[in-house]
Amino acid sequence: MKLATLADGRLDGSLLVVSQDLQRAVPVPAIAASLHDAVQRWDEVQPSLAEVYDALNAGRAAGARVFDGAACTAPLPRAPQWLDGSAFLNHGRLMEQAFNTPPIPDFDTVPVMYQGASDDFLGPQADVPLPSEADGIDFEGEFGVVTGPVPMGVSPEAALRCVRLVVQINDWSLRALGPHEMKTGFGFLQAKPSTAFAPVAVTPDELGEAWRDGRVQLKLHVQWNGERFGEPHGGEMNFHFGQLIAHAARTRRLTAGTIIGSGTVSNVARGAGSACIAERRVIEKIDQGEMRTGFMKFGDRVRMQARFADGRDGPFGVIDQRVVRG
């Protein structure tokens, strides 16, 4: 099943059921007012949403319309909680190598995670207003999951059964602000502007074989100003989403609608490219002795789209955003 949120001026938007080919959509106000509402009442509304989805794909859904991802907000315009991991250890190891920093304790066995702001997510084609180019503007391509209720102390295996939806993410970062905030020991705040999402959230079964071992087995194709930047594969996650959810829920329960991110998709093979500028810069430092690529300027665009192994477009739609002066 594929779901999206139409921007209609309301805080949580309006829920749309989207066809499998992303060509048609139908509003379902009689079932759930919003995706936020649907996630909160998932067991109650999921069967009805699935019926509409089947009818839409069969060409029988009343009120169907052309689907326009540009008219959508993030699938969840806001969420009770947004937690982002760093599950691709290659990314962290590159940073350590480039800057000759000591390894993070237990990096291989305990997930790294921070709590981000979840009150103001950006839609897939929304401009990104930021205060200064000097802040080191960077994109970060990720995958993520939306959970149902998660009990405290859940096992990683049981945590995977709490996944309701899978999403594609651009976790914007301001690299010049991050080092100071990390040194304080209190984590990111100003260095993490509002996070953006592709328009469509999908149930794990929609991914077929591309949802395996608790990982999104898709390439994330990233372009910067129309030029290829990378297409790292999501299957190289060192911690799967069940492990990330269990880590977040070790000492507390998680409410329905919590979003867990994978962190920057990163592959060991250099040929895969990168999903963020910071990683390209540290590879340049390691391989060429200096960082040559600058960060984003106002007017720059980034495009992200997951794709299947056979080259077909992925299920989430496209993130295509422009950075503007705030």
Tab-separated table of C-alpha atoms in Angstrom:
chain	number	residue	atom	x	y	z
A	1	MET	CA	0.000	0.000	0.000
A	2	LYS	CA	1.188	3.517	-0.842
A	3	LEU	CA	0.072	6.595	1.051
A	4	ALA	CA	0.721	10.330	0.758
A	5	THR	CA	-0.457	13.613	2.262
A	6	LEU	CA	-2.014	16.393	0.196
A	7	ALA	CA	-1.113	19.927	1.271
A	8	ASP	CA	-4.504	21.491	1.957
A	9	GLY	CA	-3.640	24.233	4.440
A	10	ARG	CA	-4.328	22.087	7.482
A	11	LEU	CA	-1.599	21.133	9.932
A	12	ASP	CA	-1.624	17.430	9.054
A	13	GLY	CA	-2.913	17.705	5.485
A	14	SER	CA	-5.274	15.164	3.906
A	15	LEU	CA	-4.576	11.467	3.447
A	16	LEU	CA	-4.287	10.070	-0.077
A	17	VAL	CA	-4.106	6.459	-1.158
A	18	VAL	CA	-1.714	6.313	-4.135
A	19	SER	CA	-1.710	3.735	-6.910
A	20	GLN	CA	1.131	1.266	-7.247
A	21	ASP	CA	2.447	3.059	-10.360
A	22	LEU	CA	2.247	6.487	-8.623
A	23	GLN	CA	-0.072	7.769	-11.367
A	24	ARG	CA	-3.406	8.031	-9.525
A	25	ALA	CA	-4.565	8.902	-6.014
A	26	VAL	CA	-7.800	9.087	-4.091
A	27	PRO	CA	-8.641	10.963	-0.869
A	28	VAL	CA	-10.130	8.862	1.919
A	29	PRO	CA	-11.597	11.264	4.520
A	30	ALA	CA	-14.221	8.718	5.556
A	31	ILE	CA	-11.466	6.329	6.662
A	32	ALA	CA	-8.875	8.670	8.205
A	33	ALA	CA	-8.518	12.428	8.264
A	34	SER	CA	-4.757	12.294	7.828
A	35	LEU	CA	-1.852	9.869	7.769
A	36	HIS	CA	-1.127	10.912	11.343
A	37	ASP	CA	-4.659	9.768	12.236
A	38	ALA	CA	-4.276	6.541	10.247
A	39	VAL	CA	-1.001	5.578	11.939
A	40	GLN	CA	-2.552	6.177	15.353
A	41	ARG	CA	-5.482	3.855	14.467
A	42	TRP	CA	-3.606	1.506	12.136
A	43	ASP	CA	-5.194	-1.803	13.103
A	44	GLU	CA	-8.639	-0.255	12.744
A	45	VAL	CA	-8.171	1.512	9.397
A	46	GLN	CA	-5.586	-0.617	7.562
A	47	PRO	CA	-8.133	-3.099	6.108
A	48	SER	CA	-10.269	-0.287	4.665
A	49	LEU	CA	-7.242	1.499	3.242
A	50	ALA	CA	-6.114	-1.769	1.637
A	51	GLU	CA	-9.534	-2.178	-0.013
A	52	VAL	CA	-9.292	1.304	-1.516
A	53	TYR	CA	-5.745	0.579	-2.676
A	54	ASP	CA	-6.867	-2.584	-4.456
A	55	ALA	CA	-9.782	-0.746	-6.081
A	56	LEU	CA	-7.515	2.114	-7.177
A	57	ASN	CA	-5.051	-0.269	-8.830
A	58	ALA	CA	-7.942	-2.021	-10.578
A	59	GLY	CA	-9.342	1.279	-11.893
A	60	ARG	CA	-12.481	1.044	-9.740
A	61	ALA	CA	-11.882	3.724	-7.097
A	62	ALA	CA	-14.445	6.532	-7.083
A	63	GLY	CA	-12.972	10.013	-6.904
A	64	ALA	CA	-9.533	9.023	-8.227
A	65	ARG	CA	-7.365	11.809	-9.628
A	66	VAL	CA	-3.935	12.283	-11.137
A	67	PHE	CA	-1.282	12.007	-8.441
A	68	ASP	CA	0.978	15.050	-8.142
A	69	GLY	CA	3.896	14.617	-5.769
A	70	ALA	CA	4.624	18.339	-5.941
A	71	ALA	CA	1.261	19.029	-4.297
A	72	CYS	CA	2.175	16.859	-1.318
A	73	THR	CA	3.733	17.599	2.034
A	74	ALA	CA	5.955	15.113	3.798
A	75	PRO	CA	3.843	11.962	4.358
A	76	LEU	CA	3.790	12.982	8.029
A	77	PRO	CA	4.087	16.807	8.097
A	78	ARG	CA	4.877	16.425	11.786
A	79	ALA	CA	5.470	13.431	14.027
A	80	PRO	CA	5.546	12.662	17.742
A	81	GLN	CA	9.233	11.835	17.445
A	82	TRP	CA	12.077	11.827	14.897
A	83	LEU	CA	15.156	9.779	15.737
A	84	ASP	CA	18.027	9.470	13.309
A	85	GLY	CA	20.691	6.796	13.485
A	86	SER	CA	24.053	6.333	11.810
A	87	ALA	CA	23.634	2.750	10.687
A	88	PHE	CA	26.076	2.833	7.756
A	89	LEU	CA	29.362	2.497	9.619
A	90	ASN	CA	31.418	3.227	6.522
A	91	HIS	CA	30.309	6.865	6.752
A	92	GLY	CA	31.564	7.246	10.328
A	93	ARG	CA	34.803	5.414	9.626
A	94	LEU	CA	35.582	7.706	6.714
A	95	MET	CA	35.128	10.705	9.014
A	96	GLU	CA	37.442	9.179	11.619
A	97	GLN	CA	40.107	8.408	9.003
A	98	ALA	CA	39.972	11.848	7.381
A	99	PHE	CA	40.173	13.795	10.633
A	100	ASN	CA	42.289	11.294	12.622
A	101	THR	CA	39.759	11.229	15.465
A	102	PRO	CA	39.498	8.388	17.976
A	103	PRO	CA	36.816	5.808	17.175
A	104	ILE	CA	33.416	6.196	18.794
A	105	PRO	CA	33.181	3.716	21.695
A	106	ASP	CA	31.228	0.539	20.814
A	107	PHE	CA	30.535	1.942	17.318
A	108	ASP	CA	30.273	-1.579	15.859
A	109	THR	CA	27.855	-2.902	18.475
A	110	VAL	CA	25.727	0.000	19.773
A	111	PRO	CA	23.853	2.213	17.278
A	112	VAL	CA	24.569	5.943	17.268
A	113	MET	CA	21.378	8.023	17.299
A	114	TYR	CA	20.225	11.588	17.891
A	115	GLN	CA	16.799	13.097	18.507
A	116	GLY	CA	15.808	15.658	15.882
A	117	ALA	CA	13.027	18.214	15.581
A	118	SER	CA	9.779	16.686	14.319
A	119	ASP	CA	7.390	19.649	14.338
A	120	ASP	CA	8.017	20.976	10.818
A	121	PHE	CA	8.958	18.471	8.136
A	122	LEU	CA	9.402	19.661	4.539
A	123	GLY	CA	7.597	18.356	1.484
A	124	PRO	CA	9.385	16.716	-1.453
A	125	GLN	CA	9.598	19.812	-3.637
A	126	ALA	CA	9.540	22.547	-1.006
A	127	ASP	CA	12.216	25.231	-1.167
A	128	VAL	CA	14.634	25.028	1.755
A	129	PRO	CA	15.127	28.458	3.374
A	130	LEU	CA	18.397	28.767	5.283
A	131	PRO	CA	20.145	31.751	6.853
A	132	SER	CA	23.684	31.605	5.444
A	133	GLU	CA	25.832	29.787	2.907
A	134	ALA	CA	28.673	30.026	5.434
A	135	ASP	CA	26.902	27.426	7.605
A	136	GLY	CA	28.017	24.615	5.261
A	137	ILE	CA	24.733	23.571	3.616
A	138	ASP	CA	24.565	19.836	2.941
A	139	PHE	CA	21.975	17.245	1.938
A	140	GLU	CA	21.850	13.724	3.382
A	141	GLY	CA	20.028	10.936	1.588
A	142	GLU	CA	18.522	8.331	3.895
A	143	PHE	CA	15.812	5.724	4.300
A	144	GLY	CA	13.529	5.537	7.315
A	145	VAL	CA	10.590	3.778	8.915
A	146	VAL	CA	7.418	4.912	10.659
A	147	THR	CA	6.517	2.758	13.644
A	148	GLY	CA	3.349	1.783	15.385
A	149	PRO	CA	3.433	1.674	19.188
A	150	VAL	CA	6.674	0.093	20.433
A	151	PRO	CA	6.970	-1.324	23.955
A	152	MET	CA	9.954	-0.541	26.143
A	153	GLY	CA	12.653	-3.207	25.989
A	154	VAL	CA	11.466	-4.673	22.689
A	155	SER	CA	13.771	-7.145	20.954
A	156	PRO	CA	15.141	-6.251	17.508
A	157	GLU	CA	13.095	-9.060	15.963
A	158	ALA	CA	9.855	-7.887	17.567
A	159	ALA	CA	10.744	-4.275	16.750
A	160	LEU	CA	10.691	-5.068	13.028
A	161	ARG	CA	7.069	-6.148	13.404
A	162	CYS	CA	6.304	-2.633	14.662
A	163	VAL	CA	7.241	-1.058	11.309
A	164	ARG	CA	4.161	0.365	9.610
A	165	LEU	CA	5.652	2.357	6.737
A	166	VAL	CA	8.953	2.927	4.930
A	167	VAL	CA	10.015	6.400	3.764
A	168	GLN	CA	12.786	8.194	1.858
A	169	ILE	CA	14.467	11.146	3.600
A	170	ASN	CA	16.681	14.163	2.969
A	171	ASP	CA	18.090	15.056	6.387
A	172	TRP	CA	19.463	18.556	5.793
A	173	SER	CA	22.628	19.474	7.694
A	174	LEU	CA	24.644	22.619	8.360
A	175	ARG	CA	28.167	21.268	8.613
A	176	ALA	CA	29.862	24.387	9.965
A	177	LEU	CA	27.596	24.312	13.037
A	178	GLY	CA	27.832	20.613	13.812
A	179	PRO	CA	31.318	20.325	15.366
A	180	HIS	CA	30.617	22.818	18.157
A	181	GLU	CA	27.287	21.233	19.010
A	182	MET	CA	28.813	17.756	19.122
A	183	LYS	CA	31.554	18.959	21.476
A	184	THR	CA	28.980	20.257	23.959
A	185	GLY	CA	27.744	16.715	24.528
A	186	PHE	CA	24.129	17.801	24.074
A	187	GLY	CA	23.783	16.837	20.398
A	188	PHE	CA	22.537	18.621	17.301
A	189	LEU	CA	20.170	21.578	17.320
A	190	GLN	CA	21.011	24.461	14.961
A	191	ALA	CA	23.023	22.133	12.716
A	192	LYS	CA	19.878	20.216	11.766
A	193	PRO	CA	17.259	22.274	9.900
A	194	SER	CA	13.857	20.821	9.000
A	195	THR	CA	14.055	17.355	7.451
A	196	ALA	CA	12.457	16.641	4.058
A	197	PHE	CA	10.689	13.519	2.796
A	198	ALA	CA	9.746	11.992	-0.544
A	199	PRO	CA	5.977	12.206	-1.107
A	200	VAL	CA	5.008	8.543	-0.724
A	201	ALA	CA	5.211	6.277	2.323
A	202	VAL	CA	4.863	2.566	1.627
A	203	THR	CA	4.036	-0.520	3.626
A	204	PRO	CA	7.012	-2.917	3.741
A	205	ASP	CA	5.262	-5.503	1.548
A	206	GLU	CA	5.248	-2.978	-1.331
A	207	LEU	CA	9.023	-3.316	-1.531
A	208	GLY	CA	8.899	-7.064	-2.127
A	209	GLU	CA	12.436	-8.471	-2.146
A	210	ALA	CA	13.738	-4.935	-1.635
A	211	TRP	CA	12.601	-5.181	2.017
A	212	ARG	CA	14.916	-7.859	3.371
A	213	ASP	CA	16.810	-8.338	6.628
A	214	GLY	CA	15.206	-5.173	8.002
A	215	ARG	CA	16.869	-3.069	5.314
A	216	VAL	CA	15.785	-1.173	2.192
A	217	GLN	CA	17.534	-3.030	-0.623
A	218	LEU	CA	17.414	-0.158	-3.115
A	219	LYS	CA	19.913	2.272	-4.584
A	220	LEU	CA	19.390	5.920	-3.669
A	221	HIS	CA	20.201	7.990	-6.762
A	222	VAL	CA	21.362	11.501	-5.874
A	223	GLN	CA	21.937	14.415	-8.254
A	224	TRP	CA	23.300	17.848	-7.380
A	225	ASN	CA	22.444	20.609	-9.862
A	226	GLY	CA	21.567	17.951	-12.428
A	227	GLU	CA	24.847	16.062	-12.162
A	228	ARG	CA	25.323	12.566	-10.790
A	229	PHE	CA	26.499	12.541	-7.176
A	230	GLY	CA	26.041	8.913	-6.183
A	231	GLU	CA	23.759	5.934	-5.942
A	232	PRO	CA	24.720	4.078	-2.732
A	233	HIS	CA	22.749	0.961	-1.863
A	234	GLY	CA	20.591	0.746	1.261
A	235	GLY	CA	21.383	-2.898	1.868
A	236	GLU	CA	24.806	-2.080	3.322
A	237	MET	CA	23.330	-0.928	6.659
A	238	ASN	CA	25.355	-2.415	9.509
A	239	PHE	CA	22.406	-2.136	11.914
A	240	HIS	CA	18.966	-3.047	10.551
A	241	PHE	CA	15.841	-1.068	11.391
A	242	GLY	CA	14.757	-3.546	14.068
A	243	GLN	CA	18.027	-2.927	15.893
A	244	LEU	CA	17.611	0.853	15.580
A	245	ILE	CA	14.045	0.734	16.915
A	246	ALA	CA	15.070	-1.542	19.792
A	247	HIS	CA	17.927	0.813	20.673
A	248	ALA	CA	15.527	3.778	20.801
A	249	ALA	CA	13.045	1.821	22.922
A	250	ARG	CA	15.518	0.335	25.396
A	251	THR	CA	14.387	2.564	28.277
A	252	ARG	CA	11.046	3.954	27.061
A	253	ARG	CA	8.119	3.118	24.845
A	254	LEU	CA	7.711	4.760	21.441
A	255	THR	CA	4.351	6.122	20.365
A	256	ALA	CA	2.754	5.393	16.997
A	257	GLY	CA	4.098	7.686	14.306
A	258	THR	CA	7.694	7.722	15.546
A	259	ILE	CA	10.117	8.013	12.615
A	260	ILE	CA	13.492	6.251	12.719
A	261	GLY	CA	16.127	7.209	10.134
A	262	SER	CA	18.997	5.105	8.835
A	263	GLY	CA	21.532	7.893	8.656
A	264	THR	CA	23.383	8.758	5.439
A	265	VAL	CA	23.353	5.866	2.976
A	266	SER	CA	27.004	4.978	2.487
A	267	ASN	CA	28.845	2.185	0.669
A	268	VAL	CA	32.418	0.967	1.004
A	269	ALA	CA	32.909	0.902	-2.776
A	270	ARG	CA	34.070	4.347	-3.942
A	271	GLY	CA	32.290	3.859	-7.273
A	272	ALA	CA	28.885	4.101	-5.589
A	273	GLY	CA	29.443	7.786	-4.911
A	274	SER	CA	27.912	9.413	-1.869
A	275	ALA	CA	24.592	10.635	-0.501
A	276	CYS	CA	26.018	13.734	1.193
A	277	ILE	CA	28.666	16.330	0.404
A	278	ALA	CA	30.537	15.823	3.669
A	279	GLU	CA	31.329	12.236	2.723
A	280	ARG	CA	32.626	13.231	-0.711
A	281	ARG	CA	34.838	15.849	0.961
A	282	VAL	CA	36.430	13.387	3.377
A	283	ILE	CA	37.029	10.892	0.558
A	284	GLU	CA	38.811	13.675	-1.322
A	285	LYS	CA	40.934	14.365	1.743
A	286	ILE	CA	41.824	10.689	2.150
A	287	ASP	CA	42.454	9.962	-1.540
A	288	GLN	CA	43.760	13.307	-2.818
A	289	GLY	CA	45.092	15.045	0.275
A	290	GLU	CA	42.592	17.908	0.333
A	291	MET	CA	38.872	18.663	0.242
A	292	ARG	CA	37.952	20.120	-3.125
A	293	THR	CA	34.157	20.125	-3.193
A	294	GLY	CA	32.363	23.038	-1.549
A	295	PHE	CA	28.968	22.964	0.098
A	296	MET	CA	25.695	24.153	-1.432
A	297	LYS	CA	24.944	27.715	-2.531
A	298	PHE	CA	21.599	29.498	-2.659
A	299	GLY	CA	19.831	28.413	-5.836
A	300	ASP	CA	21.419	24.945	-5.857
A	301	ARG	CA	19.141	21.934	-6.280
A	302	VAL	CA	19.331	18.362	-5.038
A	303	ARG	CA	17.325	15.460	-6.432
A	304	MET	CA	16.947	12.064	-4.774
A	305	GLN	CA	15.098	8.972	-5.975
A	306	ALA	CA	15.344	5.349	-4.872
A	307	ARG	CA	15.451	2.802	-7.672
A	308	PHE	CA	15.140	-0.959	-7.919
A	309	ALA	CA	18.018	-3.158	-9.034
A	310	ASP	CA	16.577	-3.450	-12.562
A	311	GLY	CA	16.537	0.345	-12.945
A	312	ARG	CA	12.822	0.865	-12.303
A	313	ASP	CA	11.880	3.959	-10.334
A	314	GLY	CA	11.407	3.221	-6.650
A	315	PRO	CA	8.140	3.467	-4.748
A	316	PHE	CA	8.641	6.727	-2.842
A	317	GLY	CA	8.538	9.309	-5.616
A	318	VAL	CA	11.126	12.062	-5.924
A	319	ILE	CA	12.730	14.622	-3.629
A	320	ASP	CA	13.685	17.678	-5.714
A	321	GLN	CA	14.557	20.741	-3.640
A	322	ARG	CA	16.176	24.130	-4.027
A	323	VAL	CA	18.134	25.946	-1.334
A	324	VAL	CA	17.080	29.605	-0.892
A	325	ARG	CA	18.027	32.454	1.394
A	326	GLY	CA	15.809	32.394	4.491
